[in-house]
CSV table of C-alpha atoms in Angstrom, one decimal:
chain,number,residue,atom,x,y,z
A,2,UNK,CA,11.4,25.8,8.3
A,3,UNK,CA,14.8,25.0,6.3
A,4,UNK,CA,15.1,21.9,7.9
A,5,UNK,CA,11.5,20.9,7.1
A,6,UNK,CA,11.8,21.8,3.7
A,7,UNK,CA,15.4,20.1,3.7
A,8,UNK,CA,13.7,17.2,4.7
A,9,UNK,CA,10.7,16.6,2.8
A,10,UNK,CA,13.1,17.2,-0.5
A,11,UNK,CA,15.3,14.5,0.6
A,12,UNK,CA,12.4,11.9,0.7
A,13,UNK,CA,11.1,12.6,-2.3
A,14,UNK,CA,14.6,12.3,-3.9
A,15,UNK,CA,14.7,9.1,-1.4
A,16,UNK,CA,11.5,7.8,-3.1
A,17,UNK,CA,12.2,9.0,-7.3
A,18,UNK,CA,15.9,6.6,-6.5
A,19,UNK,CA,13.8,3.7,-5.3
A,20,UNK,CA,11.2,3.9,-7.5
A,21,UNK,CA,14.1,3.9,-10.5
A,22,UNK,CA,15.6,1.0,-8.7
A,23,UNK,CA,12.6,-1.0,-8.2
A,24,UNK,CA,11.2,-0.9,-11.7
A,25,UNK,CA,14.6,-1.5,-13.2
A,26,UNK,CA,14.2,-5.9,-13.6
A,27,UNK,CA,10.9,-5.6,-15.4
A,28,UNK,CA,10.3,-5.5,-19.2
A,29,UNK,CA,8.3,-6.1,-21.6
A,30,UNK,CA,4.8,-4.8,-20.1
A,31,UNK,CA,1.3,-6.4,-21.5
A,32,UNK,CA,-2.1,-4.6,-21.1
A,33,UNK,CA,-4.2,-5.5,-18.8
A,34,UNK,CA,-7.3,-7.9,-18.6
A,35,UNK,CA,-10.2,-9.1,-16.6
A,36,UNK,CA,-8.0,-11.9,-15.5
A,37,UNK,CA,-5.0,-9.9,-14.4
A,38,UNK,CA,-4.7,-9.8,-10.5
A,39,UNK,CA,-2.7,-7.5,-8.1
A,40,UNK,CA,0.2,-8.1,-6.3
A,41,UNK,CA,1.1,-4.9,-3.7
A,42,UNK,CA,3.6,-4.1,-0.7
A,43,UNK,CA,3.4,-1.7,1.9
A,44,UNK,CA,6.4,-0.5,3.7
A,45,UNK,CA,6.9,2.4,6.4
A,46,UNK,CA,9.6,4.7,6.5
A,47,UNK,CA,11.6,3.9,9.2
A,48,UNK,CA,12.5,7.8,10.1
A,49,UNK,CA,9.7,10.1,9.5
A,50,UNK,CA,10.3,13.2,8.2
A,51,UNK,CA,11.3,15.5,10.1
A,52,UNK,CA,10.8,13.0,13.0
A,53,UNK,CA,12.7,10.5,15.2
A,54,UNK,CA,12.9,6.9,14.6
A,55,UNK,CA,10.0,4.6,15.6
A,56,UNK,CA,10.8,1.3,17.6
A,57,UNK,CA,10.7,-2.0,15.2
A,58,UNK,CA,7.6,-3.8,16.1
A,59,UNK,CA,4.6,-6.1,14.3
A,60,UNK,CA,1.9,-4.0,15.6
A,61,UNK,CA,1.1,-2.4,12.6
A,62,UNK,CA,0.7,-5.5,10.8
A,63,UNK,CA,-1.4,-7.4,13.0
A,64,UNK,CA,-4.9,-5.6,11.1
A,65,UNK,CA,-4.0,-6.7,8.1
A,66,UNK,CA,-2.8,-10.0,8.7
A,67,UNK,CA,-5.9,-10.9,10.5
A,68,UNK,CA,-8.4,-10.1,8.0
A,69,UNK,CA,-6.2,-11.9,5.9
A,70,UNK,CA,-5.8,-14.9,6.9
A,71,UNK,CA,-9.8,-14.9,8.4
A,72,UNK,CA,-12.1,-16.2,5.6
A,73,UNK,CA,-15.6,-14.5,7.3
A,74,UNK,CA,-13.3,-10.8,7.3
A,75,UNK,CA,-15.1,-9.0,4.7
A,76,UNK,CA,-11.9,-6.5,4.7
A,77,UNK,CA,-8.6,-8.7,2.9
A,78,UNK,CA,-11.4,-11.4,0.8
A,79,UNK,CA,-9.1,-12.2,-1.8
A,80,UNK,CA,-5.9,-11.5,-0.5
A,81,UNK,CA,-2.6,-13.7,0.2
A,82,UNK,CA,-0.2,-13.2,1.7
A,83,UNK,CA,3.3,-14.0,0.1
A,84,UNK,CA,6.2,-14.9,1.3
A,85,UNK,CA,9.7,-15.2,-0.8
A,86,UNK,CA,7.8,-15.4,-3.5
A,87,UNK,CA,6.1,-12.8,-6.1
A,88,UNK,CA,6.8,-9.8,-8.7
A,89,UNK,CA,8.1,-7.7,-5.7
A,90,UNK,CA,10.0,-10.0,-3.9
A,91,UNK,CA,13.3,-8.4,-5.1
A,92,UNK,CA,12.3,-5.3,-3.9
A,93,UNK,CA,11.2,-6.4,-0.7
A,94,UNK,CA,14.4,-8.0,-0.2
A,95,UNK,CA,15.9,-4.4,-0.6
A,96,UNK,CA,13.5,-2.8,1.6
A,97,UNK,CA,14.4,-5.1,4.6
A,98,UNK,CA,18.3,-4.6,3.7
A,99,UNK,CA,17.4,-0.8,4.4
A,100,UNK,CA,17.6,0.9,7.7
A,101,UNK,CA,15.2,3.9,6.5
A,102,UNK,CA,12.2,1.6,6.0
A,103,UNK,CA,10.3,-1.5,6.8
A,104,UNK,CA,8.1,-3.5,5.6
A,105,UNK,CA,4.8,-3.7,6.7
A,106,UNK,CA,2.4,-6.5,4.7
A,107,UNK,CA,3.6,-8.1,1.1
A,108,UNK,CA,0.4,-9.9,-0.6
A,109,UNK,CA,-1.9,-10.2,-3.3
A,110,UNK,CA,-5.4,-9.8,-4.0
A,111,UNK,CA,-7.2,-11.3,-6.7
A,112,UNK,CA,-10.7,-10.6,-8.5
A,113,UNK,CA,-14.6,-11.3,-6.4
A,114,UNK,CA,-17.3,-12.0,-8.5
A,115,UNK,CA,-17.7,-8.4,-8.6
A,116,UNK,CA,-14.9,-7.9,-10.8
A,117,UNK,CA,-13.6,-5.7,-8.0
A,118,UNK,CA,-10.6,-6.3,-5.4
A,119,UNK,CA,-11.6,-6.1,-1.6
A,120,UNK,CA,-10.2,-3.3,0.4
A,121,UNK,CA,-6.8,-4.1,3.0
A,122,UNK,CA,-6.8,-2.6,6.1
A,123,UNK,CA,-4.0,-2.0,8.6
A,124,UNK,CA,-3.2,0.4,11.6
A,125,UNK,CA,0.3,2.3,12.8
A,126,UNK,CA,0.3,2.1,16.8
A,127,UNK,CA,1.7,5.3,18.4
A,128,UNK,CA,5.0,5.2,20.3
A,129,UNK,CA,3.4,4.8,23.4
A,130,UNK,CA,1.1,1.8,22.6
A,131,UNK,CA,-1.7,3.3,22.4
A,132,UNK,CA,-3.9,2.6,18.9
A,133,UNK,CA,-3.0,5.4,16.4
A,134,UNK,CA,-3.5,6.1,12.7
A,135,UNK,CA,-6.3,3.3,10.8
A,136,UNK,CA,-5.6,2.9,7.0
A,137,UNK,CA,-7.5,1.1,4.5
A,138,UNK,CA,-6.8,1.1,0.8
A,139,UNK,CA,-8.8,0.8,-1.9
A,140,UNK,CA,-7.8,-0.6,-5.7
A,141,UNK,CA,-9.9,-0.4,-8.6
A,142,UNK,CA,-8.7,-1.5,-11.8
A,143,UNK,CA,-10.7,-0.2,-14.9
A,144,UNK,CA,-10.1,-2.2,-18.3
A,145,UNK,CA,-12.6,-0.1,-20.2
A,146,UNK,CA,-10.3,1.0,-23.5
A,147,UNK,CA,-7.2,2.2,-21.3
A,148,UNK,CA,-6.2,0.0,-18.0
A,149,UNK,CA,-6.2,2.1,-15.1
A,150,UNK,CA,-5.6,1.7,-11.7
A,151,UNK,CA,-7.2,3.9,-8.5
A,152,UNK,CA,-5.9,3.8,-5.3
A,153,UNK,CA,-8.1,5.4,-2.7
A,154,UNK,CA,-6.3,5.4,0.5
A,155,UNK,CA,-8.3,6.3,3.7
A,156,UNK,CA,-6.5,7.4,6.4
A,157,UNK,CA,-8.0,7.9,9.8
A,158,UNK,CA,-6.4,9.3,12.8
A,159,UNK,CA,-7.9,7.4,15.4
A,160,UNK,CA,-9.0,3.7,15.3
A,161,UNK,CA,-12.6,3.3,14.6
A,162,UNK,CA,-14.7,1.3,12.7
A,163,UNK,CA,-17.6,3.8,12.7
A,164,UNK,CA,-15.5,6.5,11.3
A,165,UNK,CA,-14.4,4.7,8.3
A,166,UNK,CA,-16.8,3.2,5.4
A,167,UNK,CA,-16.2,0.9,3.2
A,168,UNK,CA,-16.9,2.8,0.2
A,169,UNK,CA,-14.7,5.4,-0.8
A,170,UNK,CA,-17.5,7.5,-2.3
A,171,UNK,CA,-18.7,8.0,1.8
A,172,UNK,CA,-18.5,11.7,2.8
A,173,UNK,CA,-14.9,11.4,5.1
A,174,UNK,CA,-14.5,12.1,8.8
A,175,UNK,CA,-13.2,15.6,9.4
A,176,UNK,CA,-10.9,13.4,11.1
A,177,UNK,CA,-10.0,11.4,7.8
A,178,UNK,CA,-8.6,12.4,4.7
A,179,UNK,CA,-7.7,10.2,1.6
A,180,UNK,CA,-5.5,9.9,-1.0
A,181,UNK,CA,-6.8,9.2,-4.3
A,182,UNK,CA,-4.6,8.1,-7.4
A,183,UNK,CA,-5.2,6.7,-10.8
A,184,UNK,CA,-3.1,6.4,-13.4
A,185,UNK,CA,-2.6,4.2,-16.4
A,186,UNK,CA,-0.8,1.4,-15.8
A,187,UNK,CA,0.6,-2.0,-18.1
A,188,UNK,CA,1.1,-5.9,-16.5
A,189,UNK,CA,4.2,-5.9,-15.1
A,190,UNK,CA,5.2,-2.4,-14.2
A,191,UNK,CA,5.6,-1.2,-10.9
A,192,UNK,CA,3.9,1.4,-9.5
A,193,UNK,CA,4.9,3.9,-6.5
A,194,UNK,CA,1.8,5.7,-4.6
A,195,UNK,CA,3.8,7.9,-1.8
A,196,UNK,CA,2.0,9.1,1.7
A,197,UNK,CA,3.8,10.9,4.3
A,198,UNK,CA,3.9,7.7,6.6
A,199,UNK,CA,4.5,5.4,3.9
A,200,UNK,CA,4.4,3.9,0.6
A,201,UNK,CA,2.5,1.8,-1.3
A,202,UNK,CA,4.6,-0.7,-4.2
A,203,UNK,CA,1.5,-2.2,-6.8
A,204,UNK,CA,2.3,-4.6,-10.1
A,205,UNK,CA,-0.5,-5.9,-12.2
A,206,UNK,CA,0.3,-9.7,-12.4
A,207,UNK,CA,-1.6,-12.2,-15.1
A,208,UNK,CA,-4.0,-14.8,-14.0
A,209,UNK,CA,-1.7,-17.6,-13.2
């Protein structure tokens, strides 16, 4: 139990340092508009807590990266992927320097004509090979008076595409939870959404 606890307070000091450190080279934060866009990264932590370390492969990408780069995916419509490039690009460069975390998908997602983003999807394949945990994420960016930013995050334990809706609002799985989080946020700023497995990096970017 000591050990445990040990453990899960050392990531969460892990994550409050990074955070700190990412946010540092940004400045001067605008509010948000109907024409700001979303830049995010996902990375995984390299040691779980409490775990062992998982072997380096692109098998948890390979989801994402699909409905990405596949115009008739209704999952990733609006996302790019980026490469070198972007408001995040400096951190990623750290994150890939680490040897406690890698980094899973580094994109962006801009507006539909729904004024809403389309969800990203990836999964997390076990050690053994087999298909493990399906995630999709969610953001929602509300400009009414205060800009605001949800993330749902829907985490299923098993790979199914039956299981998992593509509202949020859908009654979950028993074996699904989600993470919701909202918070008020400024163009510019990064933002930090922790899960056990992983972490989430999100900046609100101006219409280029």
């Amino acid at each position: 139990m000591r050990i445990e606890n040990s453990s899960r307070s050392f990531r969460h000091i892990l994550s409050f340092i990074l955070c700190a450190i990412l946010v540092l080279p940004y400045s001067s934060p605008t509010e948000a508009n109907e024409r700001t866009d979303l830049e995010y990264l996902i990375f995984r932590y390299a040691v779980p807590p409490g775990g062992l370390p998982e072997p380096a492969n692109s098998h948890d990408r390979l989801l994402a990266l699909n409905e990405i780069l596949s115009n008739s995916a209704a999952a990733g419509r609006g996302h790019s992927l980026l490469n070198g490039s972007g408001s995040l690009a400096t951190a990623k460069k750290r994150l890939n320097k680490s040897p406690s975390h890698q980094v899973v998908i580094h994109a962006g997602a801009k507006r539909l004509n729904t004024g809403h983003f389309a969800p990203v999807r990836f999964r997390v394949k076990r050690r053994n090979g087999e298909v493990g945990a399906y995630i999709r994420i969610y953001f929602h960016l509300s400009l009414a008076g205060t800009s605001r930013l949800s993330t749902s995050i829907v985490y299923a334990h098993k790979y199914s595409r039956s299981k998992v809706k593509d509202t949020v609002t859908s009654r979950p799985n028993p074996s699904t939870w989600v993470i919701r989080d909202t918070r008020t946020i400024t163009v510019g700023e990064v933002n930090y959404v922790d899960h056990p497995r992983f972490g989430v990096l999100v900046v609100a970017t101006p219409f280029p």
